[in-house]
Amino acid sequence: MHLELKNIHKTFDKHVLFQNLNFNFSYCGFYFISGSSGSGKSTLLNILAGYEDVDNGERCIDSDVSIACIFQNYELIDELTVQENIIMIHDENEYCTDILQQLNITDLLSRYPKELSQGQRQRVGIARALFCQPQIIICDEATSALDVTVQKKVLDLLMNLQENKKLSYVFICHNLALVQQFCDRVIVMK
């Protein structure tokens, strides 16, 4: 698995956000990105995911690497039920059933996103990313709408999945104390 940023240069208007930025995310594990608001954390994730172009440099990724994103604002389709939102491409199987149970959303499958709390929507977004069974999961504040107990359960689930597969997480979270015990690498944006 290969995902690397080489000599990335990114500006917004005349503000230089990144200049000759180099990161290698090719090693399986938990990458934690921290930094103050406006430091470029979300932009970095968008570049990694391929959603954001760069001015110069290159995003190097193997053609067979799959990436899924867990978004801070959930990105659920309001007209679809929870089940339709998370099983749009993949058939449900034992792995999926286990994820639904661990995220405690099995009873929500026939409901629509507008009928869910923020925490429930966030767990649905997490399930959707996990159902894709990607090699890299990009998490932009993926646990921010969850209470501390549920955050810990979700992080335990992610860690267990990472141990069983060749899987990497690139994680932004403002609660460093919560994720620090899981991190293999910490990147501080200044």
XYZ file of N, CA, C and O in Angstrom:
760
model
N 0.848 -1.179 0.000
C 0.000 0.000 0.000
C 0.893 1.241 0.000
O 1.815 1.341 0.790
N 0.576 2.161 -0.898
C 1.389 3.370 -0.979
C 0.488 4.597 -1.098
O -0.337 4.693 -1.998
N 0.627 5.512 -0.156
C -0.023 6.827 -0.202
C 0.959 7.830 0.359
O 1.351 7.752 1.528
N 1.370 8.756 -0.480
C 2.404 9.706 -0.085
C 2.142 11.056 -0.745
O 1.681 11.131 -1.883
N 2.450 12.115 0.004
C 2.418 13.476 -0.536
C 3.851 13.935 -0.702
O 4.641 13.853 0.240
N 4.177 14.420 -1.910
C 5.549 14.837 -2.191
C 5.576 16.299 -2.635
O 4.924 16.661 -3.629
N 6.318 17.106 -1.886
C 6.561 18.514 -2.227
C 5.271 19.267 -2.546
O 5.192 20.007 -3.526
N 4.279 19.085 -1.695
C 2.963 19.706 -1.918
C 3.035 21.201 -1.623
O 3.531 21.638 -0.581
N 2.501 21.972 -2.559
C 2.375 23.420 -2.390
C 0.896 23.755 -2.594
O 0.300 23.369 -3.601
N 0.298 24.443 -1.614
C -1.126 24.781 -1.682
C -1.327 26.185 -1.141
O -0.864 26.504 -0.043
N -1.992 27.016 -1.924
C -2.314 28.378 -1.481
C -3.813 28.603 -1.618
O -4.487 27.986 -2.450
N -4.324 29.480 -0.776
C -5.671 30.007 -0.904
C -5.528 31.509 -1.033
O -4.991 32.161 -0.135
N -6.009 32.053 -2.159
C -5.761 33.453 -2.504
C -4.248 33.657 -2.475
O -3.525 33.005 -3.179
N -3.760 34.513 -1.598
C -2.307 34.728 -1.513
C -1.712 34.084 -0.269
O -0.521 34.207 -0.015
N -2.549 33.397 0.505
C -2.091 32.755 1.734
C -1.499 31.378 1.415
O -2.171 30.509 0.856
N -0.227 31.183 1.757
C 0.430 29.893 1.543
C 0.082 28.976 2.711
O 0.434 29.250 3.855
N -0.613 27.906 2.395
C -0.989 26.943 3.431
C 0.084 25.863 3.576
O 0.504 25.553 4.687
N 0.522 25.295 2.465
C 1.579 24.282 2.478
C 2.656 24.668 1.475
O 2.351 25.062 0.357
N 3.887 24.495 1.879
C 5.010 24.716 0.976
C 6.003 23.572 1.155
O 6.538 23.365 2.239
N 6.197 22.808 0.096
C 7.074 21.637 0.109
C 6.719 20.652 1.224
O 7.589 20.151 1.930
N 5.439 20.385 1.360
C 4.935 19.460 2.374
C 5.165 18.031 1.912
O 4.828 17.664 0.787
N 5.744 17.214 2.778
C 6.007 15.806 2.487
C 5.491 14.953 3.638
O 5.862 15.180 4.786
N 4.622 13.992 3.312
C 4.139 13.019 4.293
C 4.006 11.682 3.608
O 3.522 11.596 2.485
N 4.380 10.622 4.319
C 4.202 9.273 3.810
C 3.224 8.551 4.740
O 3.504 8.371 5.919
N 2.089 8.169 4.191
C 1.057 7.466 4.949
C 0.973 6.005 4.531
O -0.072 5.386 4.618
N 2.073 5.448 4.057
C 2.078 4.103 3.492
C 2.150 2.988 4.528
O 1.962 1.827 4.190
N 2.438 3.316 5.756
C 2.575 2.291 6.790
C 1.256 2.134 7.522
O 0.642 3.119 7.938
N 0.811 0.914 7.688
C -0.454 0.664 8.373
C -0.369 1.170 9.802
O 0.637 0.983 10.476
N -1.432 1.809 10.242
C -1.462 2.317 11.603
C -2.418 3.474 11.758
O -3.226 3.775 10.882
N -2.309 4.134 12.895
C -3.166 5.237 13.284
C -2.355 6.523 13.210
O -1.436 6.733 13.991
N -2.694 7.400 12.272
C -2.052 8.714 12.150
C -3.001 9.750 12.732
O -4.165 9.811 12.359
N -2.503 10.539 13.656
C -3.316 11.583 14.279
C -2.758 12.934 13.857
O -1.560 13.190 13.966
N -3.638 13.803 13.346
C -3.243 15.145 12.918
C -3.907 16.145 13.836
O -5.126 16.150 13.992
N -3.086 16.987 14.454
C -3.623 18.028 15.335
C -3.123 19.384 14.864
O -2.193 19.482 14.074
N -3.747 20.404 15.374
C -3.353 21.763 15.040
C -4.522 22.703 15.280
O -5.673 22.273 15.395
N -4.205 23.958 15.340
C -5.245 24.948 15.599
C -6.167 25.084 14.394
O -5.843 24.653 13.287
N -7.301 25.705 14.612
C -8.249 25.960 13.540
C -7.577 26.802 12.463
O -6.884 27.767 12.757
N -7.743 26.418 11.212
C -7.145 27.148 10.109
C -5.727 26.728 9.764
O -5.106 27.297 8.868
N -5.202 25.702 10.437
C -3.821 25.272 10.185
C -3.701 24.377 8.953
O -2.605 24.062 8.513
N -4.829 23.928 8.400
C -4.802 23.129 7.183
C -5.111 21.657 7.367
O -4.928 20.867 6.440
N -5.617 21.268 8.525
C -5.888 19.848 8.784
C -6.896 19.268 7.791
O -6.633 18.248 7.161
N -8.037 19.916 7.659
C -9.075 19.408 6.751
C -8.614 19.476 5.302
O -8.916 18.578 4.508
N -7.884 20.517 4.947
C -7.348 20.612 3.587
C -6.397 19.453 3.318
O -6.436 18.838 2.244
N -5.564 19.125 4.287
C -4.651 17.993 4.140
C -5.435 16.700 3.915
O -5.097 15.904 3.037
N -6.494 16.489 4.680
C -7.306 15.284 4.506
C -7.955 15.260 3.124
O -8.015 14.205 2.480
N -8.441 16.413 2.675
C -9.073 16.481 1.355
C -8.070 16.191 0.236
O -8.419 15.574 -0.775
N -6.840 16.634 0.402
C -5.793 16.324 -0.579
C -5.501 14.820 -0.564
O -5.406 14.178 -1.609
N -5.382 14.246 0.628
C -5.143 12.798 0.744
C -6.253 11.990 0.087
O -5.999 11.000 -0.598
N -7.495 12.420 0.295
C -8.647 11.699 -0.253
C -8.796 11.903 -1.757
O -9.528 11.165 -2.414
N -8.128 12.924 -2.288
C -8.246 13.212 -3.710
C -9.352 14.190 -4.034
O -9.684 14.397 -5.201
N -9.928 14.834 -3.023
C -11.004 15.804 -3.232
C -10.483 17.195 -3.563
O -11.210 18.017 -4.088
N -9.257 17.469 -3.187
C -8.680 18.816 -3.320
C -7.431 18.736 -4.176
O -6.571 17.880 -3.973
N -7.338 19.636 -5.146
C -6.143 19.723 -5.984
C -5.055 20.509 -5.265
O -5.335 21.289 -4.345
N -3.825 20.323 -5.717
C -2.688 21.078 -5.178
C -2.139 21.976 -6.281
O -2.352 21.732 -7.473
N -1.429 23.027 -5.871
C -0.821 23.934 -6.847
C 0.398 23.283 -7.486
O 0.593 23.359 -8.690
N 1.218 22.642 -6.674
C 2.413 21.929 -7.140
C 2.626 20.718 -6.249
O 2.103 20.649 -5.147
N 3.451 19.801 -6.719
C 3.734 18.579 -5.973
C 2.838 17.462 -6.469
O 2.080 17.617 -7.424
N 2.939 16.337 -5.792
C 2.130 15.210 -6.242
C 1.622 14.355 -5.091
O 2.245 14.234 -4.052
N 0.467 13.800 -5.327
C -0.152 12.816 -4.445
C 0.103 11.472 -5.102
O -0.408 11.194 -6.183
N 0.911 10.641 -4.462
C 1.289 9.334 -5.013
C 0.472 8.258 -4.305
O 0.532 8.131 -3.077
N -0.268 7.500 -5.095
C -1.101 6.451 -4.520
C -1.137 5.267 -5.475
O -1.250 5.441 -6.684
N -1.006 4.070 -4.930
C -1.123 2.866 -5.744
C -2.532 2.786 -6.330
O -3.509 3.160 -5.669
N -2.648 2.278 -7.516
C -3.946 2.229 -8.201
C -4.946 1.315 -7.505
O -6.153 1.486 -7.657
N -4.471 0.369 -6.717
C -5.380 -0.564 -6.058
C -5.701 -0.186 -4.610
O -6.367 -0.938 -3.902
N -5.253 0.979 -4.162
C -5.529 1.421 -2.788
C -6.933 2.018 -2.734
O -7.284 2.875 -3.538
N -7.729 1.546 -1.781
C -9.077 2.085 -1.603
C -9.110 2.967 -0.356
O -8.497 2.653 0.663
N -9.839 4.074 -0.469
C -9.954 5.062 0.611
C -11.427 5.291 0.892
O -12.231 5.418 -0.036
N -11.786 5.373 2.162
C -13.129 5.770 2.583
C -12.977 6.938 3.546
O -11.950 7.076 4.213
N -14.005 7.770 3.605
C -13.963 8.950 4.477
C -15.107 8.910 5.473
O -16.230 8.530 5.135
N -14.787 9.320 6.692
C -15.811 9.562 7.714
C -15.816 11.074 7.903
O -14.837 11.652 8.364
N -16.913 11.693 7.499
C -16.989 13.148 7.467
C -17.535 13.717 8.772
O -18.395 13.121 9.416
N -17.075 14.908 9.103
C -17.539 15.594 10.303
C -19.034 15.925 10.197
O -19.757 15.889 11.179
N -19.494 16.234 8.981
C -20.906 16.601 8.802
C -21.737 15.440 8.239
O -22.802 15.663 7.673
N -21.249 14.236 8.353
C -21.923 12.959 8.087
C -22.105 12.642 6.601
O -21.973 11.503 6.209
N -22.501 13.615 5.779
C -22.701 13.413 4.330
C -23.659 12.269 4.027
O -23.424 11.472 3.136
N -24.768 12.217 4.765
C -25.802 11.219 4.496
C -26.819 11.794 3.518
O -27.030 13.009 3.469
N -27.455 10.943 2.747
C -28.465 11.372 1.780
C -29.819 11.308 2.472
O -30.294 10.231 2.856
N -30.460 12.464 2.650
C -31.695 12.575 3.430
C -32.844 11.726 2.894
O -33.704 11.292 3.659
N -32.890 11.520 1.577
C -33.999 10.787 0.965
C -33.856 9.275 1.095
O -34.758 8.534 0.725
N -32.734 8.818 1.596
C -32.490 7.388 1.747
C -32.560 6.981 3.216
O -32.196 7.755 4.102
N -32.999 5.764 3.461
C -32.996 5.244 4.828
C -31.545 5.012 5.266
O -30.624 5.045 4.451
N -31.374 4.743 6.531
C -30.042 4.412 7.049
C -29.480 3.219 6.285
O -28.332 3.238 5.836
N -30.290 2.186 6.117
C -29.815 0.988 5.408
C -29.386 1.333 3.985
O -28.337 0.877 3.515
N -30.161 2.159 3.288
C -29.809 2.545 1.926
C -28.544 3.410 1.898
O -27.745 3.315 0.974
N -28.349 4.223 2.911
C -27.153 5.068 2.987
C -25.887 4.246 3.178
O -24.845 4.593 2.637
N -25.972 3.168 3.937
C -24.739 2.435 4.243
C -24.540 1.180 3.403
O -23.435 0.656 3.341
N -25.583 0.726 2.724
C -25.452 -0.498 1.936
C -25.817 -0.196 0.483
O -26.505 -0.957 -0.158
N -25.351 0.928 -0.025
C -25.684 1.305 -1.392
C -24.953 0.430 -2.404
O -25.461 0.150 -3.467
N -23.747 -0.003 -2.092
C -22.942 -0.765 -3.046
C -22.750 -2.207 -2.581
O -22.809 -3.137 -3.363
N -22.535 -2.382 -1.298
C -22.144 -3.690 -0.778
C -23.336 -4.422 -0.167
O -24.201 -3.814 0.452
N -23.369 -5.715 -0.351
C -24.390 -6.537 0.283
C -24.048 -6.719 1.752
O -22.890 -6.787 2.133
N -25.087 -6.856 2.541
C -24.866 -7.086 3.970
C -24.346 -8.511 4.169
O -24.809 -9.450 3.535
N -23.391 -8.655 5.078
C -22.830 -9.964 5.400
C -22.523 -9.991 6.887
O -22.878 -9.077 7.621
N -21.849 -11.055 7.344
C -21.549 -11.190 8.774
C -20.705 -10.027 9.290
O -20.938 -9.504 10.376
N -19.723 -9.595 8.486
C -18.881 -8.452 8.857
C -19.748 -7.207 9.071
O -19.618 -6.501 10.068
N -20.647 -6.946 8.123
C -21.510 -5.765 8.218
C -22.445 -5.848 9.421
O -22.653 -4.857 10.128
N -23.013 -7.027 9.639
C -23.908 -7.212 10.787
C -23.166 -6.929 12.088
O -23.704 -6.272 12.989
N -21.934 -7.389 12.192
C -21.115 -7.146 13.384
C -20.863 -5.651 13.576
O -20.957 -5.145 14.692
N -20.563 -4.929 12.491
C -20.330 -3.480 12.572
C -21.588 -2.782 13.066
O -21.529 -1.915 13.952
N -22.739 -3.140 12.500
C -24.011 -2.527 12.919
C -24.258 -2.735 14.407
O -24.677 -1.818 15.118
N -23.993 -3.937 14.875
C -24.210 -4.236 16.287
C -23.240 -3.464 17.177
O -23.636 -2.911 18.202
N -21.968 -3.433 16.792
C -20.982 -2.741 17.614
C -21.241 -1.230 17.666
O -20.941 -0.590 18.671
N -21.781 -0.671 16.582
C -22.100 0.758 16.562
C -23.499 1.045 17.107
O -23.919 2.196 17.176
N -24.222 -0.018 17.477
C -25.552 0.094 18.074
C -26.515 0.858 17.161
O -27.235 1.757 17.601
N -26.538 0.482 15.868
C -27.446 1.138 14.931
C -28.352 0.141 14.197
O -29.067 0.527 13.278
N -28.366 -1.106 14.624
C -29.189 -2.136 13.979
C -30.658 -1.741 13.956
O -31.352 -1.963 12.966
N -31.142 -1.123 15.029
C -32.560 -0.746 15.120
C -32.890 0.517 14.331
O -34.057 0.919 14.276
N -31.902 1.147 13.718
C -32.124 2.416 13.005
C -32.223 2.241 11.494
O -32.424 3.214 10.769
N -32.091 1.033 10.981
C -31.935 0.807 9.546
C -33.085 1.337 8.695
O -32.867 1.777 7.563
N -34.310 1.333 9.208
C -35.453 1.789 8.410
C -35.740 3.282 8.582
O -36.630 3.824 7.928
N -34.980 3.947 9.426
C -35.201 5.383 9.665
C -34.426 6.232 8.671
O -33.500 5.760 8.019
N -34.809 7.506 8.597
C -34.155 8.463 7.715
C -33.227 9.352 8.529
O -33.448 9.559 9.739
N -32.169 9.892 7.910
C -31.204 10.712 8.654
C -31.828 11.827 9.486
O -31.391 12.083 10.606
N -32.872 12.477 8.974
C -33.488 13.586 9.725
C -34.168 13.113 11.012
O -34.450 13.906 11.897
N -34.408 11.814 11.122
C -35.030 11.245 12.317
C -34.006 10.824 13.369
O -34.381 10.340 14.430
N -32.725 11.051 13.089
C -31.654 10.587 13.968
C -31.012 11.744 14.720
O -30.987 12.878 14.236
N -30.448 11.432 15.863
C -29.637 12.413 16.587
C -28.315 12.593 15.859
O -27.954 11.795 14.979
N -27.558 13.598 16.228
C -26.247 13.816 15.611
C -25.319 12.629 15.846
O -24.597 12.197 14.954
N -25.338 12.096 17.058
C -24.493 10.938 17.370
C -24.871 9.717 16.553
O -24.006 8.969 16.089
N -26.169 9.499 16.353
C -26.610 8.377 15.538
C -26.180 8.568 14.083
O -25.707 7.633 13.438
N -26.305 9.797 13.568
C -25.876 10.074 12.192
C -24.379 9.830 12.034
O -23.922 9.300 11.023
N -23.626 10.216 13.063
C -22.182 10.014 12.983
C -21.851 8.522 12.946
O -20.999 8.089 12.173
N -22.541 7.730 13.739
C -22.302 6.286 13.738
C -22.697 5.642 12.410
O -22.046 4.710 11.944
N -23.747 6.169 11.768
C -24.137 5.689 10.442
C -23.032 6.003 9.432
O -22.656 5.165 8.605
N -22.477 7.209 9.510
C -21.368 7.582 8.629
C -20.147 6.696 8.830
O -19.458 6.327 7.867
N -19.886 6.341 10.067
C -18.766 5.437 10.379
C -19.037 4.053 9.782
O -18.159 3.455 9.152
N -20.266 3.553 9.958
C -20.617 2.237 9.401
C -20.464 2.241 7.887
O -19.928 1.282 7.305
N -20.904 3.307 7.229
C -20.802 3.370 5.761
C -19.348 3.246 5.311
O -19.042 2.499 4.386
N -18.450 3.957 5.980
C -17.023 3.882 5.623
C -16.474 2.478 5.876
O -15.737 1.932 5.054
N -16.838 1.874 6.992
C -16.325 0.547 7.329
C -16.862 -0.531 6.401
O -16.164 -1.503 6.093
N -18.108 -0.368 5.922
C -18.691 -1.346 5.010
C -17.900 -1.439 3.709
O -17.896 -2.474 3.057
N -17.258 -0.358 3.313
C -16.453 -0.355 2.076
C -15.199 -1.212 2.213
O -14.574 -1.555 1.214
N -14.808 -1.536 3.442
C -13.604 -2.301 3.743
C -12.381 -1.742 3.005
O -11.680 -2.475 2.299
N -12.109 -0.440 3.188
C -10.979 0.186 2.504
C -9.660 -0.141 3.191
O -9.640 -0.720 4.277
N -8.571 0.278 2.568
C -7.256 0.141 3.189
C -6.908 1.383 4.006
O -6.102 1.299 4.928
N -7.493 2.510 3.648
C -7.244 3.766 4.363
C -8.584 4.414 4.679
O -9.450 4.516 3.800
N -8.756 4.814 5.930
C -9.951 5.546 6.335
C -9.516 6.917 6.814
O -8.698 7.040 7.732
N -10.072 7.932 6.189
C -9.781 9.318 6.539
C -10.921 9.814 7.427
O -12.087 9.749 7.044
N -10.569 10.272 8.618
C -11.556 10.629 9.636
C -11.427 12.103 10.005
O -10.468 12.491 10.670
N -12.391 12.916 9.588
C -12.390 14.338 9.922
C -13.348 14.549 11.086
O -14.556 14.638 10.888
N -12.794 14.601 12.280
C -13.610 14.748 13.497
C -14.686 13.661 13.551
O -15.849 13.932 13.825
N -14.295 12.435 13.297
C -15.232 11.325 13.150
C -15.962 10.946 14.429
O -16.927 10.192 14.381
N -15.522 11.432 15.560
C -16.192 11.084 16.822
C -16.690 12.320 17.571
O -17.107 12.216 18.716
N -16.690 13.476 16.931
C -16.998 14.728 17.641
C -18.429 14.799 18.155
O -18.686 15.449 19.164
N -19.379 14.133 17.499
C -20.780 14.198 17.932
C -21.137 13.093 18.921
O -22.285 12.974 19.321
N -20.154 12.305 19.329
C -20.410 11.176 20.218
C -20.005 11.520 21.642
O -19.038 12.248 21.858
N -20.729 10.962 22.624
C -20.294 11.168 24.000
C -19.024 10.348 24.246
O -18.664 9.474 23.459
N -18.341 10.643 25.331
C -17.019 10.069 25.580
C -17.048 8.541 25.618
O -16.147 7.883 25.085
N -18.079 7.956 26.210
C -18.164 6.494 26.294
C -18.283 5.879 24.901
O -17.603 4.895 24.588
N -19.126 6.465 24.065
C -19.308 5.953 22.705
C -18.053 6.216 21.871
O -17.661 5.374 21.055
N -17.394 7.367 22.079
C -16.131 7.645 21.384
C -15.130 6.528 21.639
O -14.485 6.026 20.720
N -15.009 6.140 22.885
C -14.059 5.089 23.266
C -14.420 3.760 22.600
O -13.550 3.050 22.091
N -15.719 3.426 22.571
C -16.161 2.181 21.922
C -15.843 2.199 20.433
O -15.404 1.197 19.875
N -16.086 3.349 19.773
C -15.808 3.464 18.342
C -14.313 3.327 18.080
O -13.888 2.610 17.173
N -13.494 3.999 18.889
C -12.042 3.898 18.708
C -11.540 2.484 18.966
O -10.646 1.996 18.271
N -12.127 1.797 19.948
C -11.775 0.386 20.183
C -12.128 -0.468 18.960
O -11.351 -1.334 18.550
N -13.305 -0.220 18.365
C -13.715 -0.941 17.169
C -12.731 -0.688 16.026
O -12.273 -1.630 15.371
N -12.383 0.579 15.801
C -11.441 0.918 14.735
C -10.088 0.261 14.973
O -9.463 -0.254 14.035
N -9.641 0.264 16.213
C -8.355 -0.346 16.543
C -8.392 -1.859 16.309
O -7.453 -2.432 15.758
N -9.476 -2.512 16.696
C -9.601 -3.953 16.473
C -9.593 -4.292 14.991
O -8.972 -5.277 14.573
N -10.275 -3.491 14.197
C -10.280 -3.717 12.754
C -8.892 -3.508 12.169
O -8.459 -4.237 11.282
N -8.171 -2.514 12.674
C -6.825 -2.210 12.185
C -5.862 -3.354 12.495
O -5.013 -3.685 11.690
N -6.021 -3.960 13.641
C -5.136 -5.066 14.030
C -5.355 -6.304 13.169
O -4.433 -7.071 12.925
N -6.590 -6.497 12.697
C -6.930 -7.694 11.932
C -6.680 -7.560 10.431
O -6.724 -8.547 9.711
N -6.442 -6.345 9.950
C -6.286 -6.116 8.516
C -5.143 -5.152 8.291
O -4.682 -4.482 9.204
N -4.722 -5.047 7.056
C -3.771 -4.004 6.691
C -4.583 -2.744 6.463
O -5.165 -2.553 5.391
N -4.644 -1.903 7.476
C -5.545 -0.763 7.470
C -4.868 0.424 8.120
O -4.151 0.273 9.110
N -5.096 1.598 7.572
C -4.575 2.824 8.164
C -5.710 3.811 8.384
O -6.668 3.855 7.606
N -5.579 4.600 9.435
C -6.499 5.691 9.713
C -5.707 6.984 9.744
O -4.625 7.038 10.331
N -6.231 8.000 9.104
C -5.689 9.347 9.216
C -6.796 10.139 9.903
O -7.879 10.319 9.358
N -6.514 10.585 11.121
C -7.541 11.029 12.053
C -7.298 12.460 12.515
O -6.216 12.789 12.983
N -8.330 13.313 12.389
C -8.322 14.626 13.035
C -9.305 14.541 14.194
O -10.439 14.096 14.019
N -8.873 14.937 15.357
C -9.727 14.941 16.541
C -9.145 15.949 17.515
O -7.927 15.987 17.711
N -9.998 16.780 18.100
C -9.498 17.773 19.040
C -9.232 17.189 20.427
O -8.635 17.843 21.261
N -9.680 15.963 20.664
C -9.487 15.336 21.966
C -8.248 14.437 21.909
O -8.337 13.224 21.755
N -7.078 15.055 22.040
C -5.811 14.323 21.947
C -5.714 13.246 23.018
O -5.240 12.149 22.764
N -6.205 13.533 24.220
C -6.122 12.554 25.304
C -6.870 11.278 24.949
O -6.450 10.170 25.295
N -7.981 11.409 24.223
C -8.788 10.251 23.857
C -8.080 9.377 22.829
O -8.032 8.162 22.955
N -7.493 9.990 21.801
C -6.919 9.203 20.707
C -5.442 8.895 20.887
O -4.907 8.036 20.199
N -4.790 9.555 21.823
C -3.342 9.401 21.980
C -2.934 7.949 22.240
O -1.919 7.484 21.737
N -3.751 7.218 22.979
C -3.410 5.831 23.286
C -3.472 4.929 22.051
O -2.902 3.846 22.043
N -4.140 5.388 20.984
C -4.273 4.585 19.775
C -3.247 4.954 18.711
O -3.057 4.214 17.763
N -2.627 6.122 18.827
C -1.817 6.678 17.736
C -0.469 5.999 17.579
O 0.225 5.737 18.546
N -0.132 5.763 16.315
C 1.211 5.311 15.969
C 2.087 6.504 15.613
O 3.276 6.494 15.868
N 1.480 7.515 14.995
C 2.201 8.730 14.616
C 1.311 9.937 14.874
O 0.133 9.914 14.568
N 1.916 11.011 15.403
C 1.211 12.261 15.631
C 1.861 13.333 14.765
O 3.079 13.501 14.789
N 1.036 14.045 14.004
C 1.480 15.121 13.144
C 0.848 16.399 13.653
O -0.377 16.484 13.764
N 1.661 17.395 13.966
C 1.158 18.659 14.482
C 1.294 19.699 13.381
O 2.380 19.973 12.895
N 0.160 20.297 12.996
C 0.141 21.340 11.969
C 0.279 22.691 12.674
O -0.434 22.969 13.620
N 1.205 23.517 12.186
C 1.402 24.841 12.780
C 1.178 25.906 11.740
O 1.414 25.713 10.584
